[in-house]
PDB file of C-alpha atoms in Angstrom:
ATOM      1  CA  SER A   1      17.819  16.932  23.470  1.00 74.00           C
ATOM      2  CA  GLN A   2      19.886  14.310  25.252  1.00 76.00           C
ATOM      3  CA  THR A   3      23.348  15.379  26.306  1.00 88.00           C
ATOM      4  CA  ILE A   4      26.075  14.205  28.626  1.00 91.00           C
ATOM      5  CA  HIS A   5      28.318  16.552  30.563  1.00 93.00           C
ATOM      6  CA  GLN A   6      31.625  15.641  32.100  1.00 94.00           C
ATOM      7  CA  TRP A   7      34.022  17.887  33.973  1.00 90.00           C
ATOM      8  CA  PRO A   8      36.692  18.989  34.444  1.00 92.00           C
ATOM      9  CA  ALA A   9      38.410  18.505  31.094  1.00 93.00           C
ATOM     10  CA  THR A  10      41.894  18.322  32.584  1.00 95.00           C
ATOM     11  CA  LEU A  11      43.114  17.854  36.112  1.00 96.00           C
ATOM     12  CA  VAL A  12      46.543  17.690  37.722  1.00 97.00           C
ATOM     13  CA  GLN A  13      46.525  16.309  41.230  1.00 97.00           C
ATOM     14  CA  PRO A  14      49.293  15.390  43.680  1.00 98.00           C
ATOM     15  CA  VAL A  15      49.704  11.834  44.910  1.00 97.00           C
ATOM     16  CA  GLY A  16      47.607  11.237  48.000  1.00 97.00           C
ATOM     17  CA  SER A  17      45.040  13.919  47.215  1.00 97.00           C
ATOM     18  CA  PRO A  18      41.323  13.150  46.814  1.00 97.00           C
ATOM     19  CA  LEU A  19      39.477  13.009  43.496  1.00 96.00           C
ATOM     20  CA  SER A  20      35.948  13.732  42.410  1.00 96.00           C
ATOM     21  CA  LEU A  21      34.869  13.577  38.772  1.00 96.00           C
ATOM     22  CA  GLU A  22      31.282  14.291  37.904  1.00 95.00           C
ATOM     23  CA  CYS A  23      29.120  13.220  35.007  1.00 95.00           C
ATOM     24  CA  THR A  24      25.542  14.302  34.376  1.00 95.00           C
ATOM     25  CA  VAL A  25      23.049  13.369  31.697  1.00 94.00           C
ATOM     26  CA  GLU A  26      20.229  15.577  30.465  1.00 91.00           C
ATOM     27  CA  GLY A  27      17.122  14.799  28.504  1.00 88.00           C
ATOM     28  CA  THR A  28      16.520  11.256  29.662  1.00 85.00           C
ATOM     29  CA  SER A  29      15.588   9.315  32.773  1.00 85.00           C
ATOM     30  CA  ASN A  30      16.972   6.195  34.426  1.00 86.00           C
ATOM     31  CA  PRO A  31      19.928   5.851  32.073  1.00 90.00           C
ATOM     32  CA  ASN A  32      22.571   3.171  32.412  1.00 92.00           C
ATOM     33  CA  LEU A  33      25.783   5.002  33.291  1.00 95.00           C
ATOM     34  CA  TYR A  34      29.410   3.962  32.907  1.00 95.00           C
ATOM     35  CA  TRP A  35      32.920   5.063  33.914  1.00 96.00           C
ATOM     36  CA  TYR A  36      35.875   4.045  31.770  1.00 96.00           C
ATOM     37  CA  ARG A  37      39.584   4.695  32.055  1.00 96.00           C
ATOM     38  CA  GLN A  38      42.005   4.809  29.164  1.00 95.00           C
ATOM     39  CA  ALA A  39      45.772   4.689  29.593  1.00 89.00           C
ATOM     40  CA  ALA A  40      47.807   6.494  26.936  1.00 84.00           C
ATOM     41  CA  GLY A  41      47.565   4.673  23.601  1.00 81.00           C
ATOM     42  CA  ARG A  42      45.492   1.893  25.075  1.00 85.00           C
ATOM     43  CA  GLY A  43      41.922   0.649  25.043  1.00 89.00           C
ATOM     44  CA  LEU A  44      39.098   1.587  27.391  1.00 94.00           C
ATOM     45  CA  GLN A  45      38.814  -0.267  30.677  1.00 93.00           C
ATOM     46  CA  LEU A  46      35.382  -0.430  32.249  1.00 93.00           C
ATOM     47  CA  LEU A  47      35.622   0.685  35.861  1.00 95.00           C
ATOM     48  CA  PHE A  48      32.036   0.989  37.082  1.00 95.00           C
ATOM     49  CA  TYR A  49      28.523   0.898  35.763  1.00 93.00           C
ATOM     50  CA  SER A  50      25.137   1.673  37.220  1.00 93.00           C
ATOM     51  CA  VAL A  51      21.644   0.693  36.103  1.00 90.00           C
ATOM     52  CA  GLY A  52      19.837   2.799  38.739  1.00 89.00           C
ATOM     53  CA  ILE A  53      20.131   5.200  41.649  1.00 90.00           C
ATOM     54  CA  GLY A  54      22.384   3.839  44.370  1.00 87.00           C
ATOM     55  CA  GLN A  55      23.279   0.755  42.313  1.00 91.00           C
ATOM     56  CA  ILE A  56      26.970   0.425  41.428  1.00 93.00           C
ATOM     57  CA  SER A  57      28.779  -2.497  39.831  1.00 91.00           C
ATOM     58  CA  SER A  58      32.560  -2.535  40.084  1.00 89.00           C
ATOM     59  CA  GLU A  59      34.523  -4.231  37.368  1.00 87.00           C
ATOM     60  CA  VAL A  60      38.095  -3.839  38.535  1.00 81.00           C
ATOM     61  CA  PRO A  61      39.401  -3.699  42.134  1.00 66.00           C
ATOM     62  CA  GLN A  62      41.241  -0.441  42.473  1.00 78.00           C
ATOM     63  CA  ASN A  63      41.748   2.764  44.328  1.00 88.00           C
ATOM     64  CA  LEU A  64      38.547   4.268  42.987  1.00 94.00           C
ATOM     65  CA  SER A  65      34.879   4.258  43.917  1.00 95.00           C
ATOM     66  CA  ALA A  66      31.709   5.433  42.225  1.00 96.00           C
ATOM     67  CA  SER A  67      28.393   6.748  43.410  1.00 95.00           C
ATOM     68  CA  ARG A  68      25.076   7.642  41.843  1.00 95.00           C
ATOM     69  CA  PRO A  69      23.327  10.045  44.225  1.00 92.00           C
ATOM     70  CA  GLN A  70      20.757  11.131  41.639  1.00 92.00           C
ATOM     71  CA  ASP A  71      19.188   9.490  38.622  1.00 91.00           C
ATOM     72  CA  ARG A  72      21.282  11.370  36.083  1.00 92.00           C
ATOM     73  CA  GLN A  73      24.443  11.960  38.110  1.00 94.00           C
ATOM     74  CA  PHE A  74      27.423   9.631  38.278  1.00 95.00           C
ATOM     75  CA  ILE A  75      30.489  10.450  40.377  1.00 96.00           C
ATOM     76  CA  LEU A  76      33.931   8.876  40.344  1.00 96.00           C
ATOM     77  CA  SER A  77      35.972   9.343  43.508  1.00 96.00           C
ATOM     78  CA  SER A  78      39.176   8.482  45.240  1.00 95.00           C
ATOM     79  CA  LYS A  79      40.279   9.224  48.790  1.00 95.00           C
ATOM     80  CA  LYS A  80      44.001   9.104  47.949  1.00 96.00           C
ATOM     81  CA  LEU A  81      45.258   9.191  44.401  1.00 96.00           C
ATOM     82  CA  LEU A  82      48.101   7.002  43.194  1.00 95.00           C
ATOM     83  CA  LEU A  83      50.418   7.661  40.255  1.00 94.00           C
ATOM     84  CA  SER A  84      48.781   4.709  38.497  1.00 92.00           C
ATOM     85  CA  ASP A  85      45.425   6.504  38.585  1.00 94.00           C
ATOM     86  CA  SER A  86      46.620   8.825  35.819  1.00 95.00           C
ATOM     87  CA  GLY A  87      44.696   8.437  32.585  1.00 95.00           C
ATOM     88  CA  PHE A  88      41.811   9.593  30.478  1.00 96.00           C
ATOM     89  CA  TYR A  89      38.460   9.058  32.189  1.00 97.00           C
ATOM     90  CA  LEU A  90      35.322   8.785  30.137  1.00 97.00           C
ATOM     91  CA  CYS A  91      31.734   8.733  31.284  1.00 96.00           C
ATOM     92  CA  ALA A  92      29.087   7.171  29.071  1.00 95.00           C
ATOM     93  CA  TRP A  93      25.391   6.460  29.090  1.00 93.00           C
ATOM     94  CA  MET A  94      23.436   3.862  27.221  1.00 88.00           C
ATOM     95  CA  LYS A  95      20.609   5.334  25.175  1.00 74.00           C
ATOM     96  CA  ARG A  96      19.419   1.956  23.989  1.00 72.00           C
ATOM     97  CA  LEU A  97      20.970  -1.440  23.511  1.00 67.00           C
ATOM     98  CA  TYR A  98      22.704  -0.261  20.391  1.00 70.00           C
ATOM     99  CA  GLY A  99      23.544   3.280  21.441  1.00 79.00           C
ATOM    100  CA  TYR A 100      26.155   4.498  23.865  1.00 89.00           C
ATOM    101  CA  THR A 101      27.097   8.142  24.133  1.00 91.00           C
ATOM    102  CA  PHE A 102      30.350   9.274  25.682  1.00 94.00           C
ATOM    103  CA  GLY A 103      31.273  12.447  27.486  1.00 94.00           C
ATOM    104  CA  SER A 104      34.218  14.531  26.395  1.00 94.00           C
ATOM    105  CA  GLY A 105      36.509  12.984  29.004  1.00 95.00           C
ATOM    106  CA  THR A 106      38.831  14.135  31.794  1.00 96.00           C
ATOM    107  CA  ARG A 107      42.593  13.885  31.435  1.00 95.00           C
ATOM    108  CA  LEU A 108      43.903  13.208  34.934  1.00 96.00           C
ATOM    109  CA  THR A 109      47.599  13.489  35.700  1.00 97.00           C
ATOM    110  CA  VAL A 110      48.736  12.455  39.143  1.00 96.00           C
ATOM    111  CA  VAL A 111      52.094  13.985  40.045  1.00 97.00           C
TER     112      VAL A 111
ATOM    113  CA  ALA B   1      33.889 -13.512  30.440  1.00 72.00           C
ATOM    114  CA  GLN B   2      33.815 -11.465  27.282  1.00 79.00           C
ATOM    115  CA  LYS B   3      36.926 -10.771  25.270  1.00 91.00           C
ATOM    116  CA  ILE B   4      37.569  -8.541  22.277  1.00 96.00           C
ATOM    117  CA  THR B   5      40.779  -8.867  20.286  1.00 96.00           C
ATOM    118  CA  GLN B   6      42.229  -6.364  17.831  1.00 97.00           C
ATOM    119  CA  THR B   7      45.526  -7.718  16.553  1.00 95.00           C
ATOM    120  CA  GLN B   8      46.611  -4.737  14.451  1.00 95.00           C
ATOM    121  CA  PRO B   9      48.215  -2.050  16.604  1.00 93.00           C
ATOM    122  CA  GLY B  10      48.694   0.313  13.653  1.00 94.00           C
ATOM    123  CA  MET B  11      47.955   0.535   9.953  1.00 95.00           C
ATOM    124  CA  PHE B  12      48.843   2.855   7.112  1.00 97.00           C
ATOM    125  CA  VAL B  13      46.482   3.368   4.202  1.00 97.00           C
ATOM    126  CA  GLN B  14      46.688   5.482   1.089  1.00 97.00           C
ATOM    127  CA  GLU B  15      44.059   8.149   0.624  1.00 97.00           C
ATOM    128  CA  LYS B  16      41.043   6.935  -1.379  1.00 97.00           C
ATOM    129  CA  GLU B  17      41.867   3.289  -0.750  1.00 97.00           C
ATOM    130  CA  ALA B  18      39.879   0.890   1.434  1.00 97.00           C
ATOM    131  CA  VAL B  19      41.146  -0.493   4.733  1.00 97.00           C
ATOM    132  CA  THR B  20      39.968  -3.431   6.843  1.00 98.00           C
ATOM    133  CA  LEU B  21      40.356  -3.424  10.604  1.00 98.00           C
ATOM    134  CA  ASP B  22      40.213  -6.814  12.272  1.00 98.00           C
ATOM    135  CA  CYS B  23      38.197  -7.678  15.353  1.00 98.00           C
ATOM    136  CA  THR B  24      37.462 -11.018  16.930  1.00 98.00           C
ATOM    137  CA  TYR B  25      35.350 -11.563  19.987  1.00 98.00           C
ATOM    138  CA  ASP B  26      34.459 -14.284  22.417  1.00 96.00           C
ATOM    139  CA  THR B  27      31.291 -14.703  24.433  1.00 95.00           C
ATOM    140  CA  SER B  28      29.034 -17.544  25.424  1.00 94.00           C
ATOM    141  CA  ASP B  29      25.976 -15.305  25.488  1.00 94.00           C
ATOM    142  CA  PRO B  30      23.825 -15.696  22.338  1.00 95.00           C
ATOM    143  CA  SER B  31      22.636 -12.092  22.571  1.00 94.00           C
ATOM    144  CA  TYR B  32      25.249  -9.416  22.095  1.00 95.00           C
ATOM    145  CA  GLY B  33      26.007  -6.286  20.127  1.00 95.00           C
ATOM    146  CA  LEU B  34      29.137  -5.290  18.298  1.00 96.00           C
ATOM    147  CA  PHE B  35      30.270  -1.702  17.859  1.00 96.00           C
ATOM    148  CA  TRP B  36      33.022   0.243  16.223  1.00 97.00           C
ATOM    149  CA  TYR B  37      34.140   3.612  17.560  1.00 96.00           C
ATOM    150  CA  LYS B  38      36.563   6.180  16.227  1.00 97.00           C
ATOM    151  CA  GLN B  39      38.737   8.183  18.612  1.00 96.00           C
ATOM    152  CA  PRO B  40      40.620  11.128  17.112  1.00 95.00           C
ATOM    153  CA  SER B  41      43.469  12.800  18.978  1.00 92.00           C
ATOM    154  CA  SER B  42      40.941  14.984  20.816  1.00 90.00           C
ATOM    155  CA  GLY B  43      39.844  11.914  22.751  1.00 92.00           C
ATOM    156  CA  GLU B  44      36.152  11.973  21.917  1.00 92.00           C
ATOM    157  CA  MET B  45      34.534   8.643  21.153  1.00 94.00           C
ATOM    158  CA  ILE B  46      32.603   8.708  17.896  1.00 94.00           C
ATOM    159  CA  PHE B  47      30.134   5.927  17.176  1.00 93.00           C
ATOM    160  CA  LEU B  48      30.550   4.464  13.701  1.00 96.00           C
ATOM    161  CA  ILE B  49      28.502   1.328  13.281  1.00 96.00           C
ATOM    162  CA  TYR B  50      26.526  -1.344  15.132  1.00 95.00           C
ATOM    163  CA  GLN B  51      25.779  -5.026  14.479  1.00 96.00           C
ATOM    164  CA  GLY B  52      23.426  -7.108  16.564  1.00 95.00           C
ATOM    165  CA  SER B  53      24.098 -10.793  17.058  1.00 95.00           C
ATOM    166  CA  TYR B  54      20.763 -11.701  15.506  1.00 95.00           C
ATOM    167  CA  ASP B  55      21.072  -9.374  12.549  1.00 93.00           C
ATOM    168  CA  GLN B  56      21.132 -11.348   9.326  1.00 91.00           C
ATOM    169  CA  GLN B  57      22.707  -8.692   7.158  1.00 94.00           C
ATOM    170  CA  ASN B  58      25.987  -6.878   7.587  1.00 95.00           C
ATOM    171  CA  ALA B  59      25.630  -3.340   8.863  1.00 95.00           C
ATOM    172  CA  THR B  60      26.586  -0.384   6.698  1.00 96.00           C
ATOM    173  CA  GLU B  61      26.803   3.323   7.516  1.00 95.00           C
ATOM    174  CA  GLY B  62      28.047   5.471   4.651  1.00 96.00           C
ATOM    175  CA  ARG B  63      31.691   4.577   4.015  1.00 97.00           C
ATOM    176  CA  TYR B  64      31.713   2.145   6.936  1.00 98.00           C
ATOM    177  CA  SER B  65      30.654  -1.473   6.704  1.00 97.00           C
ATOM    178  CA  LEU B  66      30.923  -4.275   9.186  1.00 97.00           C
ATOM    179  CA  ASN B  67      31.874  -7.726   7.929  1.00 97.00           C
ATOM    180  CA  PHE B  68      30.088  -9.922  10.456  1.00 97.00           C
ATOM    181  CA  GLN B  69      31.075 -13.593  10.426  1.00 97.00           C
ATOM    182  CA  LYS B  70      29.236 -15.071  13.363  1.00 96.00           C
ATOM    183  CA  ALA B  71      30.630 -18.602  13.164  1.00 95.00           C
ATOM    184  CA  ARG B  72      34.160 -17.223  13.162  1.00 96.00           C
ATOM    185  CA  LYS B  73      33.272 -14.640  15.825  1.00 97.00           C
ATOM    186  CA  SER B  74      34.731 -11.843  13.802  1.00 98.00           C
ATOM    187  CA  ALA B  75      33.430  -8.323  13.165  1.00 98.00           C
ATOM    188  CA  ASN B  76      35.831  -6.541  10.880  1.00 98.00           C
ATOM    189  CA  LEU B  77      35.358  -2.901   9.970  1.00 98.00           C
ATOM    190  CA  VAL B  78      35.840  -1.832   6.372  1.00 98.00           C
ATOM    191  CA  ILE B  79      36.416   1.827   5.612  1.00 98.00           C
ATOM    192  CA  SER B  80      36.048   2.570   1.934  1.00 96.00           C
ATOM    193  CA  ALA B  81      37.616   5.509   0.095  1.00 96.00           C
ATOM    194  CA  SER B  82      39.804   6.578   3.013  1.00 97.00           C
ATOM    195  CA  GLN B  83      40.128  10.272   3.755  1.00 97.00           C
ATOM    196  CA  LEU B  84      42.814  12.166   5.658  1.00 97.00           C
ATOM    197  CA  GLY B  85      40.250  12.844   8.363  1.00 96.00           C
ATOM    198  CA  ASP B  86      39.945   9.099   8.975  1.00 98.00           C
ATOM    199  CA  SER B  87      43.326   9.100  10.723  1.00 98.00           C
ATOM    200  CA  ALA B  88      42.483   8.106  14.298  1.00 97.00           C
ATOM    201  CA  MET B  89      42.329   5.218  16.701  1.00 97.00           C
ATOM    202  CA  TYR B  90      39.561   2.693  16.079  1.00 98.00           C
ATOM    203  CA  PHE B  91      38.019   0.506  18.726  1.00 97.00           C
ATOM    204  CA  CYS B  92      35.925  -2.603  18.418  1.00 97.00           C
ATOM    205  CA  ALA B  93      33.529  -3.118  21.317  1.00 96.00           C
ATOM    206  CA  MET B  94      31.010  -5.708  22.407  1.00 96.00           C
ATOM    207  CA  ARG B  95      27.935  -5.282  24.571  1.00 93.00           C
ATOM    208  CA  VAL B  96      26.704  -8.201  26.688  1.00 92.00           C
ATOM    209  CA  ASN B  97      24.063  -7.603  29.362  1.00 88.00           C
ATOM    210  CA  TYR B  98      24.451  -3.801  29.304  1.00 84.00           C
ATOM    211  CA  LYS B  99      28.235  -3.988  29.709  1.00 89.00           C
ATOM    212  CA  LEU B 100      30.259  -2.542  26.845  1.00 91.00           C
ATOM    213  CA  SER B 101      33.831  -3.886  26.649  1.00 92.00           C
ATOM    214  CA  PHE B 102      36.542  -2.670  24.282  1.00 95.00           C
ATOM    215  CA  GLY B 103      39.447  -4.074  22.346  1.00 95.00           C
ATOM    216  CA  ALA B 104      42.919  -2.546  22.512  1.00 95.00           C
ATOM    217  CA  GLY B 105      42.367  -0.478  19.388  1.00 96.00           C
ATOM    218  CA  THR B 106      44.015   0.032  16.003  1.00 97.00           C
ATOM    219  CA  THR B 107      45.670   3.281  14.985  1.00 97.00           C
ATOM    220  CA  VAL B 108      44.948   4.179  11.376  1.00 98.00           C
ATOM    221  CA  THR B 109      47.089   6.699   9.530  1.00 97.00           C
ATOM    222  CA  VAL B 110      45.883   7.863   6.128  1.00 97.00           C
ATOM    223  CA  ARG B 111      48.618   9.035   3.763  1.00 97.00           C
ATOM    224  CA  ALA B 112      48.045  11.623   1.042  1.00 95.00           C
TER     225      ALA B 112
END
């Protein structure tokens, strides 16, 4: 079966520390992958998406970067976290043009 | 650029009644898809319903139906016979060229 894994579920990090969030997909190949961020009570902001290994499209200039080292692995990173990086981060993959599946999300609090 | 607008920040609905959530969109691309997602307090994103831009009929999925008015660029979600478990945040989203963009969301609270 096709599943998406995202970890960790919660994370508290000090300002200036690095970040690495990982997302993996099982049961499919060459998926389109996405990273979203959601501020409290707000909508989802598309941060990055990837249609293949090593291919990353950035939607919003920010303190974050993304990488896709393997076909079914998508990583969100930061070298130095800011307070404004706090939020709920969701990974998603596109099963087909009318099907997107989301991971369970990571609640990041930068203190 | 694509834009999705949800003008209702929050709504209250009585149990067993129907509720309509508004969504308008803007794109110059003739091929697009419209989605509605439900997000309970746990944060998970639950897919509800999909409408393609070339679909002639309005989509329906159980108690959910999408009122697609292409000329007006609106894609309202109708939830019939509301249940307490329907209390959540609802997002309208649009896919253009593999990118899925979201509206700001509407919080629905179902009252017993």
